[in-house]
PDB file of C-alpha atoms in Angstrom:
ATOM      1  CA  UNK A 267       7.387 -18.467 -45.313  1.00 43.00           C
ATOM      2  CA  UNK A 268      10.654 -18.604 -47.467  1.00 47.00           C
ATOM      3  CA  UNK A 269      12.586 -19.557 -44.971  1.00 46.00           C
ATOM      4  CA  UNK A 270      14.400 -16.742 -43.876  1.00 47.00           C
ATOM      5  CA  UNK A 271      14.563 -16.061 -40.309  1.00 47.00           C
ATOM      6  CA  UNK A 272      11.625 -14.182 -38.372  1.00 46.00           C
ATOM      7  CA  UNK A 273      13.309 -10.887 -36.985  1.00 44.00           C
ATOM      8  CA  UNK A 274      10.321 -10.592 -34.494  1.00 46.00           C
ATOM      9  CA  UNK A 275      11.689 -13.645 -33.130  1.00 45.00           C
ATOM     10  CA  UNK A 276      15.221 -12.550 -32.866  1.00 44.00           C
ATOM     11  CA  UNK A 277      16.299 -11.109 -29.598  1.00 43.00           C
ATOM     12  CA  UNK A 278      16.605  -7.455 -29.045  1.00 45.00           C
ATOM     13  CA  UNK A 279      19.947  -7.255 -28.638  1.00 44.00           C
ATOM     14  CA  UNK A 280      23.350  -9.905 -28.351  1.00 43.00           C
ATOM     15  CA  UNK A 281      22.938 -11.704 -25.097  1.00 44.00           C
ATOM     16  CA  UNK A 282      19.489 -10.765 -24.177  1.00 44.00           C
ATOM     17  CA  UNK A 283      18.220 -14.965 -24.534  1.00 44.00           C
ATOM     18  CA  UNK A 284      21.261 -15.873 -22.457  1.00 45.00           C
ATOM     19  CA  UNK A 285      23.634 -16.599 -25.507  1.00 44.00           C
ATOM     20  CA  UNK A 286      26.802 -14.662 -26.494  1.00 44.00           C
ATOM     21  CA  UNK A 287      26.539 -13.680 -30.214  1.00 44.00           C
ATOM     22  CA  UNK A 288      28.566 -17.664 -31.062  1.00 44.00           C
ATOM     23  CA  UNK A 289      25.513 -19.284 -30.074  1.00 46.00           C
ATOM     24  CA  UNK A 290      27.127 -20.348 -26.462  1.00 45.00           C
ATOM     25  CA  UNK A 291      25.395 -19.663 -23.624  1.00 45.00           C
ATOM     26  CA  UNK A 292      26.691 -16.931 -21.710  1.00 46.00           C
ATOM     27  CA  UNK A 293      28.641 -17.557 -17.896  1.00 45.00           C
ATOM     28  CA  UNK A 294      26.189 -18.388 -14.904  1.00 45.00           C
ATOM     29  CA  UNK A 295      23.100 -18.666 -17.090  1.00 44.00           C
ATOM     30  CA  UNK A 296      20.721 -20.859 -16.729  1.00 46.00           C
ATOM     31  CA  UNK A 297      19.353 -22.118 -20.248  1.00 46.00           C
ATOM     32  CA  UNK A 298      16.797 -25.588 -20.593  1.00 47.00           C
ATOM     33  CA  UNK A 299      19.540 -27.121 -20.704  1.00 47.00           C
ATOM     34  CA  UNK A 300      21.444 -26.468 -17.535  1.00 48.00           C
ATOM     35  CA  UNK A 301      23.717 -24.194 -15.975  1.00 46.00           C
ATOM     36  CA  UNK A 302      26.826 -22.381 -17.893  1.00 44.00           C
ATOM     37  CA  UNK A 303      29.646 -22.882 -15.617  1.00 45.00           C
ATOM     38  CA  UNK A 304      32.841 -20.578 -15.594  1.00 46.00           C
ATOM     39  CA  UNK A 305      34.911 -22.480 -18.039  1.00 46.00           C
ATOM     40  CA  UNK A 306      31.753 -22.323 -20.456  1.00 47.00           C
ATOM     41  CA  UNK A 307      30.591 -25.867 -20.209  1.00 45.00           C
ATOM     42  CA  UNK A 308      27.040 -26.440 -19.319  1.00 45.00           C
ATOM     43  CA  UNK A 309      26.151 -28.696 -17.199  1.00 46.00           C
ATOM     44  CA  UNK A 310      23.033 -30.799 -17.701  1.00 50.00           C
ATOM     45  CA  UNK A 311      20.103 -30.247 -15.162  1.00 51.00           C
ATOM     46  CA  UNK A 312      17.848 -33.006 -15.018  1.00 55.00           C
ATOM     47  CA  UNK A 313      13.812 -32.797 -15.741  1.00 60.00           C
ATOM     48  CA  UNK A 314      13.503 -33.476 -11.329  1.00 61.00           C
ATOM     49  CA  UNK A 315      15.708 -30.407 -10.688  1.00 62.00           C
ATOM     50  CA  UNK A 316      13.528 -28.211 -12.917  1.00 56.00           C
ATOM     51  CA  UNK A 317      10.439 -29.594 -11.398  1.00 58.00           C
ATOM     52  CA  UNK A 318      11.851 -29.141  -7.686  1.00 60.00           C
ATOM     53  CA  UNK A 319      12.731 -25.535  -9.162  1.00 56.00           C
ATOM     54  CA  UNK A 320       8.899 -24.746 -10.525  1.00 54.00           C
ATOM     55  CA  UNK A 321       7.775 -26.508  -7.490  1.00 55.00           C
ATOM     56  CA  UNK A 322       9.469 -23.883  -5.110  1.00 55.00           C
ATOM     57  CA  UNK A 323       8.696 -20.986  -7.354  1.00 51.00           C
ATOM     58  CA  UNK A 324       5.473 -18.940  -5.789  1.00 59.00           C
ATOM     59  CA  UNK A 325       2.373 -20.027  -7.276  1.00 67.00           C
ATOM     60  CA  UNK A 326      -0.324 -16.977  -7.471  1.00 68.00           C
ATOM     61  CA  UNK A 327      -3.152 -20.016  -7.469  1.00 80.00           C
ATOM     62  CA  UNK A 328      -1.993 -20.923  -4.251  1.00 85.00           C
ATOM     63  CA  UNK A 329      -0.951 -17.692  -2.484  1.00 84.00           C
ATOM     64  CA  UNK A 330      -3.437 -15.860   0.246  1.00 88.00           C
ATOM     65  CA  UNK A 331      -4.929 -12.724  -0.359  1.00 86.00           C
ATOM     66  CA  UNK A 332      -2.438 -11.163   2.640  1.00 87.00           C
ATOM     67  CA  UNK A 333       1.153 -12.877   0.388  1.00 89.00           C
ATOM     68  CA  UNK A 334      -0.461 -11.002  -2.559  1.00 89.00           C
ATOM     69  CA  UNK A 335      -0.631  -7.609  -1.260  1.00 90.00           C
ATOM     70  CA  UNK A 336       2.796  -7.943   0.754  1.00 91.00           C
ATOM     71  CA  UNK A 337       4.000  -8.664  -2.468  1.00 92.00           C
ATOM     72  CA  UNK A 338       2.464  -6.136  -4.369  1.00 93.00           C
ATOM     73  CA  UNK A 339       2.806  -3.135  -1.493  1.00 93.00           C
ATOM     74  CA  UNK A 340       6.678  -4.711  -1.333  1.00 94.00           C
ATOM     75  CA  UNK A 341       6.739  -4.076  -5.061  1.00 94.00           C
ATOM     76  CA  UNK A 342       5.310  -0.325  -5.048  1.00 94.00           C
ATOM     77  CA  UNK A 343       7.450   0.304  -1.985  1.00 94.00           C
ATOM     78  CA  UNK A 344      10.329  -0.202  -4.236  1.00 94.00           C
ATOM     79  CA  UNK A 345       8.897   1.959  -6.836  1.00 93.00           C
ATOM     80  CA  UNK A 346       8.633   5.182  -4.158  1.00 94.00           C
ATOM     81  CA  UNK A 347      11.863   4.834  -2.770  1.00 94.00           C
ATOM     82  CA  UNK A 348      13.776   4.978  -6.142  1.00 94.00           C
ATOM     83  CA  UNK A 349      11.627   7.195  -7.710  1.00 91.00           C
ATOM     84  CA  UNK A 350      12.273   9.110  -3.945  1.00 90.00           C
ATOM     85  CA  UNK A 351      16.138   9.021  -4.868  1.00 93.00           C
ATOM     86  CA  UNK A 352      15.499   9.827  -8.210  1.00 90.00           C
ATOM     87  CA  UNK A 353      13.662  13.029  -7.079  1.00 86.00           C
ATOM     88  CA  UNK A 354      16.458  13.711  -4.545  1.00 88.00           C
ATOM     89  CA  UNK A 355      19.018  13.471  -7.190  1.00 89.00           C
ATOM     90  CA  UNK A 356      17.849  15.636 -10.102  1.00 84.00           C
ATOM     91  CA  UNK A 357      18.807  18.706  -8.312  1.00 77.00           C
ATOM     92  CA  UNK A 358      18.013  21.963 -10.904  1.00 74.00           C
ATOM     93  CA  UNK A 359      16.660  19.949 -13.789  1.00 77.00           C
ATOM     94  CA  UNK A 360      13.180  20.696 -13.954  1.00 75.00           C
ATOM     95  CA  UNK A 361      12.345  17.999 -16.795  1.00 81.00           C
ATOM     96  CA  UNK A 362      14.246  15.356 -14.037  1.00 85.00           C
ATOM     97  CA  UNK A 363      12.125  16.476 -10.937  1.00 82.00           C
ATOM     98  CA  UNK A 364       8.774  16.596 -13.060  1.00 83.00           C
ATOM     99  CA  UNK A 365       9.226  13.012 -13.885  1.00 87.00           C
ATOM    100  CA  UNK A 366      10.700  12.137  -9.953  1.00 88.00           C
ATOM    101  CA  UNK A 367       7.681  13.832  -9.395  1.00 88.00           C
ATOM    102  CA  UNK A 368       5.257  11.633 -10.985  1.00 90.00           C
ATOM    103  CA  UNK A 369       6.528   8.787 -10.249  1.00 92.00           C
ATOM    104  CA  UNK A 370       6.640   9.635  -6.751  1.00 92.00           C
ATOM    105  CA  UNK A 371       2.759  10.485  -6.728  1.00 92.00           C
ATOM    106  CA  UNK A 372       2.302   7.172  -9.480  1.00 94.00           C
ATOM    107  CA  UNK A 373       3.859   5.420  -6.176  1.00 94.00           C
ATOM    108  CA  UNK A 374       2.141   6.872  -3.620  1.00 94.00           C
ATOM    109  CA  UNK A 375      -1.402   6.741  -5.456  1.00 94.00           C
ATOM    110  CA  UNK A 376      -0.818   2.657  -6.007  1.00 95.00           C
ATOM    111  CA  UNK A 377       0.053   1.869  -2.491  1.00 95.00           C
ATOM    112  CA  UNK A 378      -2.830   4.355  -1.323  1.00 94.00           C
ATOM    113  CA  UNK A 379      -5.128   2.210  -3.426  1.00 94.00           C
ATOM    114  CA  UNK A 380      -3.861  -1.075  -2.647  1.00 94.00           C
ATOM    115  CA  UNK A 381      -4.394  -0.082   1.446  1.00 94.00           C
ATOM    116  CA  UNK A 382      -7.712   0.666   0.402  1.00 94.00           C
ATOM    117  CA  UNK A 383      -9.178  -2.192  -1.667  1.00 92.00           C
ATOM    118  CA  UNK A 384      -7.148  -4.659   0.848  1.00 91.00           C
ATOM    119  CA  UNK A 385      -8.223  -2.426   4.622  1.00 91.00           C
ATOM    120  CA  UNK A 386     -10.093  -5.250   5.681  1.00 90.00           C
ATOM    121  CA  UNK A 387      -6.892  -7.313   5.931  1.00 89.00           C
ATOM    122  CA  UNK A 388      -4.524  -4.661   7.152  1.00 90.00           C
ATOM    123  CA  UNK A 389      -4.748  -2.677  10.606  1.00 92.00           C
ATOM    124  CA  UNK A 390      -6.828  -0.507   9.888  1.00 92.00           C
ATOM    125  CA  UNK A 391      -5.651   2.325  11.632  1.00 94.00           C
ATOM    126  CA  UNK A 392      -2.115   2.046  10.321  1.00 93.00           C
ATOM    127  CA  UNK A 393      -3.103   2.234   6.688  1.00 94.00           C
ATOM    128  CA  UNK A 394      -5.800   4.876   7.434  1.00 94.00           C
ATOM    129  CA  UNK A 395      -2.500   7.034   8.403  1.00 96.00           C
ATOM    130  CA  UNK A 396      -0.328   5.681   6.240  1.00 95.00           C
ATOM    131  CA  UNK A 397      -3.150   6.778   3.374  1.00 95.00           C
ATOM    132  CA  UNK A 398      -3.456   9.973   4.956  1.00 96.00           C
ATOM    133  CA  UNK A 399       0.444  10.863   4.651  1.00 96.00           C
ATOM    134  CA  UNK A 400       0.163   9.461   1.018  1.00 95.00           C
ATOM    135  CA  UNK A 401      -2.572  11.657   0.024  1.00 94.00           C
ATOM    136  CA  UNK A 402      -0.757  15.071   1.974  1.00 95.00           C
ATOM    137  CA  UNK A 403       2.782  13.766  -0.089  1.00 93.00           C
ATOM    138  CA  UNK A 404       0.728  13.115  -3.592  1.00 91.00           C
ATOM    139  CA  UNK A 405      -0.875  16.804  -3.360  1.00 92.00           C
ATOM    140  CA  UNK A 406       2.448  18.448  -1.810  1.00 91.00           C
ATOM    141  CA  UNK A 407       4.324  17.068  -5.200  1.00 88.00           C
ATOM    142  CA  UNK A 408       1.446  18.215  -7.487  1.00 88.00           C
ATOM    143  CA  UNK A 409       1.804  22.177  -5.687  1.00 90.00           C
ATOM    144  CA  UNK A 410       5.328  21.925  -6.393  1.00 84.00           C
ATOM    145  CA  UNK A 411       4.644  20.668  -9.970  1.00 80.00           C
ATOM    146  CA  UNK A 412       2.264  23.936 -10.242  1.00 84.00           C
ATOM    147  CA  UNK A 413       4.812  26.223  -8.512  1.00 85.00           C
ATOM    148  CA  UNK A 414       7.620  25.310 -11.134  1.00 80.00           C
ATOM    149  CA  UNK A 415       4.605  25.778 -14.152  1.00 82.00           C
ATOM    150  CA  UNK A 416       4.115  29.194 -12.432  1.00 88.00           C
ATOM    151  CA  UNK A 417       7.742  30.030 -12.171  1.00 86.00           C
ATOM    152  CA  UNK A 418       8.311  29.185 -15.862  1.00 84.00           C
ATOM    153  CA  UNK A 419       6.175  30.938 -17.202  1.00 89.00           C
ATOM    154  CA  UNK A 420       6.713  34.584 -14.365  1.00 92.00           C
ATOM    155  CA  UNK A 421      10.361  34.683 -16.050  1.00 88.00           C
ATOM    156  CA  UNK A 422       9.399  34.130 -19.877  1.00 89.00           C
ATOM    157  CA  UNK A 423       6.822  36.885 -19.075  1.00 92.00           C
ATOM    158  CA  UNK A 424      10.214  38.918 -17.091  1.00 93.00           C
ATOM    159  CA  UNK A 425      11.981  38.214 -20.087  1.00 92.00           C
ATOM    160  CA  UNK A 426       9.433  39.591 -22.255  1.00 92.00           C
ATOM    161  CA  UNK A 427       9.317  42.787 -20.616  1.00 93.00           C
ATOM    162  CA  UNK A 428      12.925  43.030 -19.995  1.00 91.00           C
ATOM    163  CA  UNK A 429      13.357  42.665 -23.934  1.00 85.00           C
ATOM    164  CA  UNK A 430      15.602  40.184 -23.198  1.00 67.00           C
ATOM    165  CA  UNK A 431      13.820  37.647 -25.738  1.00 57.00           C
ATOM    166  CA  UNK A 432      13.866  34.946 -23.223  1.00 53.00           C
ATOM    167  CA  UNK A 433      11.821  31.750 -24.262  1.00 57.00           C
ATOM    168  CA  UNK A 434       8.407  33.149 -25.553  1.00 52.00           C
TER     169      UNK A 434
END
């Protein structure tokens, strides 16, 4: 290399490594070094805080099959219910409610799956129903999907005939 710095390596954007754009780390971050307090000054953690830290982080290794799917289903549940709000929120904007839309059935799809692979280590009947709603939801978004197709294209054709010269 010449030297020069490796803009792959940069960050994307000021602040997105935890450092203002003088090279200080920004308020309440937590660098390898320590902790940037309110007044700016960081404050030295030592190497048996960080290991008490990685120590209480969840290890995956570790973790029972039943702590991986809560945390996975508790993951996707997150996913429906904004993508929910999202859909209840874009009103008239088609474009909006066609991507609520398929996030909603992405959602819906993944937790159906997840209930399926892991039935053995949830009540059974529960997911069974709770698969059975997903599967009635997924298709009742993907009729509405077809239903707004269908619309669009019944008033270009209106338009058409009209001689408005609506979109073609």
């Amino acid at each position: 290399m010449t030297g020069a710095a490796d803009p792959a390596a940069a960050p994307p954007c000021p602040g997105a490594d935890g450092m203002t754009d003088r090279g200080v780390p920004e308020r309440g971050v937590t660098t390898d070094r320590g902790v940037t307090t309110d007044r700016g000054v960081t404050t030295d953690r030592g190497t048996a805080e960080r290991a008490a830290e990685a120590a209480a982080a969840p290890s995956w290794e570790s973790a029972t099959a039943g702590e991986v799917l809560s945390a996975y289903l508790h993951a996707q549940a997150g996913d429906f219910l904004r993508s929910l709000r999202l859909h209840r929120e874009s009103g008239s904007d088609v474009r909006e409610a066609a991507e609520a839309a398929r996030l909603l059935r992405r959602a819906a799809r993944r937790i159906s799956g997840a209930l399926y692979v892991y039935r053995p280590l949830t009540d059974t009947a529960w997911s069974d129903e709770l698969r059975t709603e997903l599967a009635w939801l997924s298709g009742t978004l993907a009729r509405e999907h077809a239903y707004a197709e269908r619309l669009d294209r019944l008033r270009g054709a209106l338009h058409r005939l009209s001689g408005a010269g609506g979109p073609s």
